[in-house]
GROMACS .gro file of C-alpha atoms in nm:
model
  431
    1UNK     CA    1  28.365  -5.117  29.814
    2UNK     CA    2  28.189  -4.828  30.015
    3UNK     CA    3  28.114  -4.927  30.340
    4UNK     CA    4  27.795  -4.947  30.549
    5UNK     CA    5  27.828  -4.676  30.814
    6UNK     CA    6  27.624  -4.831  31.200
    7UNK     CA    7  27.580  -4.471  31.290
    8UNK     CA    8  27.522  -4.135  31.068
    9UNK     CA    9  27.777  -3.911  31.055
   10UNK     CA   10  27.661  -3.612  31.272
   11UNK     CA   11  27.811  -3.409  31.554
   12UNK     CA   12  28.182  -3.341  31.551
   13UNK     CA   13  28.262  -3.559  31.234
   14UNK     CA   14  28.000  -3.409  31.005
   15UNK     CA   15  28.115  -3.030  31.159
   16UNK     CA   16  28.476  -3.208  31.053
   17UNK     CA   17  28.382  -3.294  30.730
   18UNK     CA   18  28.231  -2.983  30.635
   19UNK     CA   19  28.529  -2.786  30.713
   20UNK     CA   20  28.762  -3.013  30.560
   21UNK     CA   21  28.558  -2.962  30.240
   22UNK     CA   22  28.570  -2.597  30.258
   23UNK     CA   23  28.946  -2.561  30.382
   24UNK     CA   24  29.069  -2.787  30.090
   25UNK     CA   25  29.272  -2.493  29.920
   26UNK     CA   26  29.422  -2.414  30.254
   27UNK     CA   27  29.466  -2.772  30.317
   28UNK     CA   28  29.650  -2.870  30.042
   29UNK     CA   29  29.861  -2.505  30.071
   30UNK     CA   30  29.970  -2.662  30.416
   31UNK     CA   31  30.094  -2.969  30.294
   32UNK     CA   32  30.300  -2.820  30.039
   33UNK     CA   33  30.444  -2.602  30.246
   34UNK     CA   34  30.513  -2.898  30.511
   35UNK     CA   35  30.703  -3.063  30.243
   36UNK     CA   36  30.926  -2.819  30.125
   37UNK     CA   37  31.055  -2.796  30.512
   38UNK     CA   38  31.029  -3.204  30.598
   39UNK     CA   39  31.121  -3.497  30.387
   40UNK     CA   40  30.821  -3.768  30.311
   41UNK     CA   41  30.888  -4.137  30.429
   42UNK     CA   42  30.959  -4.299  30.099
   43UNK     CA   43  30.684  -4.544  30.140
   44UNK     CA   44  30.390  -4.577  30.457
   45UNK     CA   45  30.024  -4.685  30.548
   46UNK     CA   46  29.786  -4.563  30.813
   47UNK     CA   47  29.548  -4.722  30.966
   48UNK     CA   48  29.232  -4.500  31.030
   49UNK     CA   49  28.969  -4.565  31.239
   50UNK     CA   50  28.613  -4.376  31.226
   51UNK     CA   51  28.406  -4.367  31.518
   52UNK     CA   52  28.176  -4.092  31.369
   53UNK     CA   53  28.218  -3.857  31.609
   54UNK     CA   54  28.575  -3.881  31.551
   55UNK     CA   55  28.820  -3.969  31.292
   56UNK     CA   56  29.225  -4.043  31.393
   57UNK     CA   57  29.509  -4.279  31.261
   58UNK     CA   58  29.588  -4.536  31.515
   59UNK     CA   59  29.931  -4.688  31.359
   60UNK     CA   60  30.183  -4.580  31.086
   61UNK     CA   61  30.381  -4.792  30.901
   62UNK     CA   62  30.704  -4.755  30.777
   63UNK     CA   63  30.805  -5.083  30.590
   64UNK     CA   64  30.406  -5.128  30.475
   65UNK     CA   65  30.203  -5.451  30.378
   66UNK     CA   66  29.899  -5.473  30.185
   67UNK     CA   67  29.993  -5.313  29.846
   68UNK     CA   68  29.832  -5.588  29.684
   69UNK     CA   69  29.474  -5.486  29.831
   70UNK     CA   70  29.512  -5.185  29.642
   71UNK     CA   71  29.231  -5.145  29.343
   72UNK     CA   72  29.436  -5.274  29.009
   73UNK     CA   73  29.305  -4.964  28.860
   74UNK     CA   74  29.516  -4.727  29.034
   75UNK     CA   75  29.823  -4.882  28.935
   76UNK     CA   76  29.933  -4.594  28.752
   77UNK     CA   77  29.922  -4.393  29.087
   78UNK     CA   78  30.180  -4.585  29.248
   79UNK     CA   79  30.407  -4.586  28.924
   80UNK     CA   80  30.364  -4.217  28.924
   81UNK     CA   81  30.435  -4.102  29.288
   82UNK     CA   82  30.715  -4.407  29.271
   83UNK     CA   83  30.883  -4.206  28.964
   84UNK     CA   84  30.846  -3.901  29.147
   85UNK     CA   85  31.017  -4.054  29.474
   86UNK     CA   86  31.350  -4.209  29.298
   87UNK     CA   87  31.368  -3.873  29.058
   88UNK     CA   88  31.379  -3.673  29.389
   89UNK     CA   89  31.655  -3.948  29.571
   90UNK     CA   90  31.801  -4.073  29.253
   91UNK     CA   91  31.735  -3.961  28.925
   92UNK     CA   92  31.976  -4.217  28.770
   93UNK     CA   93  31.873  -4.469  28.938
   94UNK     CA   94  31.877  -4.778  28.719
   95UNK     CA   95  31.852  -5.086  28.983
   96UNK     CA   96  31.659  -5.155  29.303
   97UNK     CA   97  31.729  -5.403  29.534
   98UNK     CA   98  31.402  -5.472  29.742
   99UNK     CA   99  31.467  -5.673  30.022
  100UNK     CA  100  31.181  -5.831  30.194
  101UNK     CA  101  31.066  -5.989  30.525
  102UNK     CA  102  31.258  -6.317  30.632
  103UNK     CA  103  30.985  -6.497  30.630
  104UNK     CA  104  30.804  -6.465  30.289
  105UNK     CA  105  30.623  -6.792  30.218
  106UNK     CA  106  30.261  -6.631  30.344
  107UNK     CA  107  30.098  -6.613  30.021
  108UNK     CA  108  29.928  -6.295  30.056
  109UNK     CA  109  30.260  -6.111  30.160
  110UNK     CA  110  30.387  -6.297  29.853
  111UNK     CA  111  30.143  -6.103  29.599
  112UNK     CA  112  30.225  -5.768  29.795
  113UNK     CA  113  30.603  -5.805  29.697
  114UNK     CA  114  30.518  -5.909  29.344
  115UNK     CA  115  30.266  -5.560  29.312
  116UNK     CA  116  30.591  -5.355  29.446
  117UNK     CA  117  30.826  -5.547  29.185
  118UNK     CA  118  30.540  -5.476  28.930
  119UNK     CA  119  30.487  -5.085  29.053
  120UNK     CA  120  30.904  -5.010  29.044
  121UNK     CA  121  30.982  -5.238  28.720
  122UNK     CA  122  30.694  -4.980  28.539
  123UNK     CA  123  30.890  -4.670  28.668
  124UNK     CA  124  31.168  -4.802  28.487
  125UNK     CA  125  31.444  -4.976  28.729
  126UNK     CA  126  31.520  -5.339  28.709
  127UNK     CA  127  31.429  -5.508  29.075
  128UNK     CA  128  31.551  -5.804  29.227
  129UNK     CA  129  31.484  -5.942  29.577
  130UNK     CA  130  31.748  -6.031  29.801
  131UNK     CA  131  31.707  -6.196  30.140
  132UNK     CA  132  31.861  -6.130  30.451
  133UNK     CA  133  31.762  -6.491  30.566
  134UNK     CA  134  32.103  -6.681  30.619
  135UNK     CA  135  31.926  -7.002  30.450
  136UNK     CA  136  31.912  -6.833  30.099
  137UNK     CA  137  32.256  -6.966  29.984
  138UNK     CA  138  32.117  -6.968  29.603
  139UNK     CA  139  31.843  -6.800  29.410
  140UNK     CA  140  31.540  -6.947  29.516
  141UNK     CA  141  31.185  -6.962  29.336
  142UNK     CA  142  30.901  -6.893  29.528
  143UNK     CA  143  30.520  -6.992  29.413
  144UNK     CA  144  30.281  -6.755  29.383
  145UNK     CA  145  29.896  -6.814  29.387
  146UNK     CA  146  29.847  -6.650  29.025
  147UNK     CA  147  30.074  -6.964  28.863
  148UNK     CA  148  30.412  -6.770  28.832
  149UNK     CA  149  30.698  -6.693  29.129
  150UNK     CA  150  30.924  -6.464  29.264
  151UNK     CA  151  31.318  -6.507  29.257
  152UNK     CA  152  31.470  -6.467  29.619
  153UNK     CA  153  31.848  -6.464  29.635
  154UNK     CA  154  32.160  -6.401  29.874
  155UNK     CA  155  32.251  -6.078  29.958
  156UNK     CA  156  32.640  -5.988  29.868
  157UNK     CA  157  32.863  -5.770  30.103
  158UNK     CA  158  33.151  -5.626  29.860
  159UNK     CA  159  33.341  -5.395  30.078
  160UNK     CA  160  33.084  -5.097  30.115
  161UNK     CA  161  32.821  -5.184  29.887
  162UNK     CA  162  32.536  -5.419  29.871
  163UNK     CA  163  32.393  -5.609  29.563
  164UNK     CA  164  32.362  -5.970  29.458
  165UNK     CA  165  32.555  -6.142  29.202
  166UNK     CA  166  32.598  -5.951  28.926
  167UNK     CA  167  32.373  -5.661  29.030
  168UNK     CA  168  32.486  -5.373  29.188
  169UNK     CA  169  32.163  -5.167  29.308
  170UNK     CA  170  32.195  -4.778  29.316
  171UNK     CA  171  31.878  -4.834  29.565
  172UNK     CA  172  31.841  -5.038  29.829
  173UNK     CA  173  31.447  -5.050  29.919
  174UNK     CA  174  31.391  -5.233  30.296
  175UNK     CA  175  31.053  -5.427  30.321
  176UNK     CA  176  31.124  -5.581  30.673
  177UNK     CA  177  31.088  -5.361  30.969
  178UNK     CA  178  31.394  -5.491  31.174
  179UNK     CA  179  31.215  -5.603  31.453
  180UNK     CA  180  31.479  -5.847  31.534
  181UNK     CA  181  31.800  -5.560  31.541
  182UNK     CA  182  31.982  -5.409  31.259
  183UNK     CA  183  32.156  -5.689  31.059
  184UNK     CA  184  32.553  -5.605  30.964
  185UNK     CA  185  32.531  -5.675  30.642
  186UNK     CA  186  32.300  -5.336  30.611
  187UNK     CA  187  32.543  -5.083  30.825
  188UNK     CA  188  32.792  -4.880  30.658
  189UNK     CA  189  32.685  -4.870  30.311
  190UNK     CA  190  32.838  -4.601  30.058
  191UNK     CA  191  32.701  -4.470  29.810
  192UNK     CA  192  32.364  -4.651  29.787
  193UNK     CA  193  32.068  -4.502  29.917
  194UNK     CA  194  31.872  -4.687  30.177
  195UNK     CA  195  31.538  -4.674  30.191
  196UNK     CA  196  31.335  -4.644  30.450
  197UNK     CA  197  31.672  -4.534  30.661
  198UNK     CA  198  31.786  -4.786  30.962
  199UNK     CA  199  31.684  -4.538  31.215
  200UNK     CA  200  31.276  -4.614  31.093
  201UNK     CA  201  31.307  -4.951  31.203
  202UNK     CA  202  31.168  -5.075  31.538
  203UNK     CA  203  31.552  -5.135  31.685
  204UNK     CA  204  31.537  -4.749  31.716
  205UNK     CA  205  31.167  -4.632  31.655
  206UNK     CA  206  30.918  -4.611  31.918
  207UNK     CA  207  30.544  -4.556  31.889
  208UNK     CA  208  30.512  -4.292  32.177
  209UNK     CA  209  30.790  -4.058  31.991
  210UNK     CA  210  30.561  -4.096  31.681
  211UNK     CA  211  30.241  -3.979  31.833
  212UNK     CA  212  30.444  -3.707  32.040
  213UNK     CA  213  30.505  -3.556  31.702
  214UNK     CA  214  30.162  -3.629  31.551
  215UNK     CA  215  30.024  -3.484  31.855
  216UNK     CA  216  30.227  -3.156  31.723
  217UNK     CA  217  30.121  -3.233  31.391
  218UNK     CA  218  29.768  -3.222  31.504
  219UNK     CA  219  29.767  -2.898  31.679
  220UNK     CA  220  29.904  -2.725  31.378
  221UNK     CA  221  29.628  -2.888  31.178
  222UNK     CA  222  29.361  -2.782  31.413
  223UNK     CA  223  29.492  -2.385  31.437
  224UNK     CA  224  29.452  -2.411  31.080
  225UNK     CA  225  29.071  -2.510  31.079
  226UNK     CA  226  29.015  -2.358  31.406
  227UNK     CA  227  28.907  -2.680  31.524
  228UNK     CA  228  28.987  -2.928  31.868
  229UNK     CA  229  29.269  -3.113  31.818
  230UNK     CA  230  29.114  -3.390  32.004
  231UNK     CA  231  28.901  -3.470  31.676
  232UNK     CA  232  29.194  -3.625  31.514
  233UNK     CA  233  29.443  -3.729  31.784
  234UNK     CA  234  29.395  -3.998  31.968
  235UNK     CA  235  29.548  -3.969  32.356
  236UNK     CA  236  29.848  -4.143  32.385
  237UNK     CA  237  30.103  -4.198  32.646
  238UNK     CA  238  30.449  -4.428  32.685
  239UNK     CA  239  30.504  -4.686  32.989
  240UNK     CA  240  30.802  -4.812  33.027
  241UNK     CA  241  31.039  -5.055  33.263
  242UNK     CA  242  30.759  -5.339  33.202
  243UNK     CA  243  30.800  -5.734  33.239
  244UNK     CA  244  30.424  -5.910  33.194
  245UNK     CA  245  30.596  -6.202  33.283
  246UNK     CA  246  30.720  -6.139  33.625
  247UNK     CA  247  30.446  -5.878  33.669
  248UNK     CA  248  30.668  -5.593  33.676
  249UNK     CA  249  30.538  -5.243  33.622
  250UNK     CA  250  30.229  -5.329  33.609
  251UNK     CA  251  30.071  -5.089  33.878
  252UNK     CA  252  30.221  -4.774  33.670
  253UNK     CA  253  30.076  -4.941  33.347
  254UNK     CA  254  29.729  -4.939  33.549
  255UNK     CA  255  29.778  -4.620  33.686
  256UNK     CA  256  29.846  -4.488  33.282
  257UNK     CA  257  29.525  -4.685  33.204
  258UNK     CA  258  29.313  -4.476  33.458
  259UNK     CA  259  29.465  -4.120  33.326
  260UNK     CA  260  29.407  -4.206  32.988
  261UNK     CA  261  29.006  -4.316  33.012
  262UNK     CA  262  28.970  -4.078  33.278
  263UNK     CA  263  29.046  -3.789  32.974
  264UNK     CA  264  28.827  -3.938  32.751
  265UNK     CA  265  28.526  -3.982  33.006
  266UNK     CA  266  28.575  -3.610  33.017
  267UNK     CA  267  28.630  -3.532  32.609
  268UNK     CA  268  28.271  -3.764  32.560
  269UNK     CA  269  28.098  -3.577  32.850
  270UNK     CA  270  28.211  -3.251  32.671
  271UNK     CA  271  28.105  -3.395  32.331
  272UNK     CA  272  27.749  -3.583  32.461
  273UNK     CA  273  27.923  -3.889  32.385
  274UNK     CA  274  27.734  -4.189  32.506
  275UNK     CA  275  28.035  -4.426  32.394
  276UNK     CA  276  28.183  -4.617  32.663
  277UNK     CA  277  28.578  -4.502  32.667
  278UNK     CA  278  28.834  -4.812  32.620
  279UNK     CA  279  29.231  -4.782  32.595
  280UNK     CA  280  29.431  -4.998  32.398
  281UNK     CA  281  29.760  -5.114  32.552
  282UNK     CA  282  30.052  -5.211  32.314
  283UNK     CA  283  30.367  -5.217  32.252
  284UNK     CA  284  30.597  -4.934  32.193
  285UNK     CA  285  30.798  -5.087  31.899
  286UNK     CA  286  30.661  -5.365  31.636
  287UNK     CA  287  30.414  -5.491  31.425
  288UNK     CA  288  30.190  -5.734  31.285
  289UNK     CA  289  29.891  -5.671  31.541
  290UNK     CA  290  30.055  -5.863  31.847
  291UNK     CA  291  30.058  -5.777  32.161
  292UNK     CA  292  29.759  -5.597  32.216
  293UNK     CA  293  29.509  -5.537  32.451
  294UNK     CA  294  29.167  -5.400  32.464
  295UNK     CA  295  29.101  -5.242  32.835
  296UNK     CA  296  28.756  -5.093  32.935
  297UNK     CA  297  28.852  -5.038  33.295
  298UNK     CA  298  29.166  -4.971  33.493
  299UNK     CA  299  29.099  -5.223  33.727
  300UNK     CA  300  29.128  -5.495  33.458
  301UNK     CA  301  29.493  -5.492  33.498
  302UNK     CA  302  29.474  -5.593  33.832
  303UNK     CA  303  29.319  -5.908  33.744
  304UNK     CA  304  29.524  -6.012  33.367
  305UNK     CA  305  29.614  -6.411  33.370
  306UNK     CA  306  29.890  -6.583  33.265
  307UNK     CA  307  29.779  -6.615  32.918
  308UNK     CA  308  29.711  -6.267  32.874
  309UNK     CA  309  30.087  -6.170  33.037
  310UNK     CA  310  30.215  -6.424  32.821
  311UNK     CA  311  30.039  -6.228  32.494
  312UNK     CA  312  30.144  -5.929  32.614
  313UNK     CA  313  30.495  -6.034  32.726
  314UNK     CA  314  30.672  -6.130  32.351
  315UNK     CA  315  30.604  -6.004  32.028
  316UNK     CA  316  30.728  -6.113  31.666
  317UNK     CA  317  31.075  -6.244  31.591
  318UNK     CA  318  31.056  -6.326  32.002
  319UNK     CA  319  31.088  -5.916  32.112
  320UNK     CA  320  31.010  -5.889  32.493
  321UNK     CA  321  30.805  -5.629  32.565
  322UNK     CA  322  30.912  -5.344  32.819
  323UNK     CA  323  30.787  -5.043  32.701
  324UNK     CA  324  30.418  -5.003  32.584
  325UNK     CA  325  30.180  -4.688  32.497
  326UNK     CA  326  29.878  -4.637  32.619
  327UNK     CA  327  29.626  -4.500  32.373
  328UNK     CA  328  29.286  -4.354  32.362
  329UNK     CA  329  29.051  -4.670  32.245
  330UNK     CA  330  28.875  -4.523  31.883
  331UNK     CA  331  28.543  -4.713  31.801
  332UNK     CA  332  28.517  -4.820  31.381
  333UNK     CA  333  28.151  -4.796  31.290
  334UNK     CA  334  28.253  -4.874  30.956
  335UNK     CA  335  28.102  -5.228  30.821
  336UNK     CA  336  28.172  -5.413  30.512
  337UNK     CA  337  27.935  -5.724  30.463
  338UNK     CA  338  27.840  -5.665  30.821
  339UNK     CA  339  28.174  -5.721  30.908
  340UNK     CA  340  28.347  -5.451  31.128
  341UNK     CA  341  28.611  -5.228  30.919
  342UNK     CA  342  28.860  -4.999  30.949
  343UNK     CA  343  29.037  -4.799  30.637
  344UNK     CA  344  29.406  -4.872  30.526
  345UNK     CA  345  29.528  -4.599  30.341
  346UNK     CA  346  29.873  -4.660  30.165
  347UNK     CA  347  30.102  -4.357  30.068
  348UNK     CA  348  30.422  -4.320  29.856
  349UNK     CA  349  30.654  -4.015  29.869
  350UNK     CA  350  30.372  -3.745  29.950
  351UNK     CA  351  30.143  -3.916  29.762
  352UNK     CA  352  29.808  -4.124  29.861
  353UNK     CA  353  29.799  -4.405  29.608
  354UNK     CA  354  29.513  -4.613  29.727
  355UNK     CA  355  29.369  -4.777  29.994
  356UNK     CA  356  29.189  -5.083  30.141
  357UNK     CA  357  28.910  -5.179  30.433
  358UNK     CA  358  29.089  -5.435  30.696
  359UNK     CA  359  28.766  -5.634  30.758
  360UNK     CA  360  28.727  -5.856  31.018
  361UNK     CA  361  28.395  -6.084  31.093
  362UNK     CA  362  28.472  -6.196  31.511
  363UNK     CA  363  28.630  -5.870  31.580
  364UNK     CA  364  28.420  -5.609  31.769
  365UNK     CA  365  28.421  -5.244  31.683
  366UNK     CA  366  28.668  -5.156  31.989
  367UNK     CA  367  28.901  -5.454  31.897
  368UNK     CA  368  29.218  -5.466  31.694
  369UNK     CA  369  29.201  -5.578  31.363
  370UNK     CA  370  29.486  -5.652  31.246
  371UNK     CA  371  29.480  -6.045  31.376
  372UNK     CA  372  29.456  -6.373  31.224
  373UNK     CA  373  29.097  -6.432  30.999
  374UNK     CA  374  29.115  -6.071  30.857
  375UNK     CA  375  29.008  -6.002  30.501
  376UNK     CA  376  29.111  -5.712  30.281
  377UNK     CA  377  28.838  -5.499  30.055
  378UNK     CA  378  29.044  -5.269  29.796
  379UNK     CA  379  28.941  -4.893  29.820
  380UNK     CA  380  28.824  -4.700  29.491
  381UNK     CA  381  29.034  -4.428  29.586
  382UNK     CA  382  29.114  -4.300  29.239
  383UNK     CA  383  28.853  -3.998  29.216
  384UNK     CA  384  28.796  -4.000  29.624
  385UNK     CA  385  29.126  -3.842  29.752
  386UNK     CA  386  29.190  -3.671  29.388
  387UNK     CA  387  28.860  -3.485  29.356
  388UNK     CA  388  28.627  -3.460  29.654
  389UNK     CA  389  28.311  -3.308  29.612
  390UNK     CA  390  28.297  -2.978  29.864
  391UNK     CA  391  27.941  -2.914  29.683
  392UNK     CA  392  27.761  -3.205  29.864
  393UNK     CA  393  27.626  -3.224  30.203
  394UNK     CA  394  27.853  -3.405  30.483
  395UNK     CA  395  27.821  -3.734  30.486
  396UNK     CA  396  27.658  -3.782  30.140
  397UNK     CA  397  27.942  -3.886  29.932
  398UNK     CA  398  28.208  -4.136  29.956
  399UNK     CA  399  28.452  -3.956  29.766
  400UNK     CA  400  28.447  -3.693  30.021
  401UNK     CA  401  28.501  -3.914  30.283
  402UNK     CA  402  28.804  -4.081  30.150
  403UNK     CA  403  28.921  -3.775  30.103
  404UNK     CA  404  28.900  -3.705  30.475
  405UNK     CA  405  29.109  -4.034  30.520
  406UNK     CA  406  29.378  -3.915  30.272
  407UNK     CA  407  29.386  -3.611  30.470
  408UNK     CA  408  29.393  -3.787  30.820
  409UNK     CA  409  29.702  -4.060  30.692
  410UNK     CA  410  29.925  -3.784  30.539
  411UNK     CA  411  29.919  -3.595  30.865
  412UNK     CA  412  30.044  -3.925  31.060
  413UNK     CA  413  30.301  -3.937  30.731
  414UNK     CA  414  30.413  -3.628  30.807
  415UNK     CA  415  30.434  -3.662  31.182
  416UNK     CA  416  30.653  -3.986  31.078
  417UNK     CA  417  30.858  -3.705  30.893
  418UNK     CA  418  30.867  -3.554  31.223
  419UNK     CA  419  31.009  -3.829  31.367
  420UNK     CA  420  31.284  -3.964  31.192
  421UNK     CA  421  31.428  -3.633  31.160
  422UNK     CA  422  31.434  -3.650  31.537
  423UNK     CA  423  31.611  -3.962  31.567
  424UNK     CA  424  31.854  -3.929  31.209
  425UNK     CA  425  32.200  -4.013  31.380
  426UNK     CA  426  32.323  -3.811  31.083
  427UNK     CA  427  32.140  -3.499  31.164
  428UNK     CA  428  32.379  -3.182  31.201
  429UNK     CA  429  32.294  -3.094  31.586
  430UNK     CA  430  32.258  -2.708  31.655
  431UNK     CA  431  32.343  -2.566  32.017
   0.00000   0.00000   0.00000
């Protein structure tokens, strides 16, 4: 399904699409060269916002969910990408241990796990699920909406290896973002590949660091295309030392919100954009769309009520929020069945394998859509990411639009690889 765009794709975004299509060979060569120098995350997903004048990533997830929302016809793309990723890491791999989130009763998440199991099974691996939940003491069947089931088993740690009873994997795939910390059972593993690495989890990872890396990537890419990097980069700053419950650090937060809004107004004036600028405040670590606030005026920070402070103070797994990022808000003018929508692009290794629209009928174009009540519509990415149509006018073709989404998502994935290299505790440091 192709979304209905409220605003025509004109101005900077139309020029951006034209430039990307004209530069396609140079772009693909640029990515190839970058991947020769940097290792892509094993799998990832990127939330993209299309404002009609600007196209940017607003979140990069290294423990992606939602693979069940991909177009079923695109499963071969995922299987092929999984084969390439596994062959690069462990060509002799036979067994793969998949470790999901602790709380796996959500039917949508179970379908996501079912899809991952199908992908890696068809890629030639024996796949079993092991749980970090200490309440799982024996194989436990989890019912799936289609009438099938998944079996989750207790983990078994023997010396330096992690597996299940009678199951010794070469590769361990985490689908748990480690928001609650790094379990000791995952530390100090020997001769096993743990993907993504522990420092990709939210115990170590920070969005502020990611968007610093993304800014570097955006500048390189913009130089290649001879364009303003702002068109693909949301202004982002980090703020530390906060305590929403006690009101600590809110004055500094207000100042940073004001700075982001002022810079955004300046760019809007430069490009003749009539939208009202806004900022998004969200935790520097964590996901699930929790603790996110839309701010249209810095003065709003002086009037936070108790409910809003409580919402911002704690996120997933009860983790307190002391660090946030303030990010330039980017509206989405995309609609699916008249509901506000944003594309989510899924990747494995360095390949785009599909995507979907996150749709929310009760949210506005300047609000977070990753919230209860969201629904999901598969994107027809098969021809779009592989076969853009350079001869067509900008804005006239869904494949061209989707190719742009794939380019922006890959820039986000490349930034994640920069970020992981910078935080790798085993990386060699040269004086």
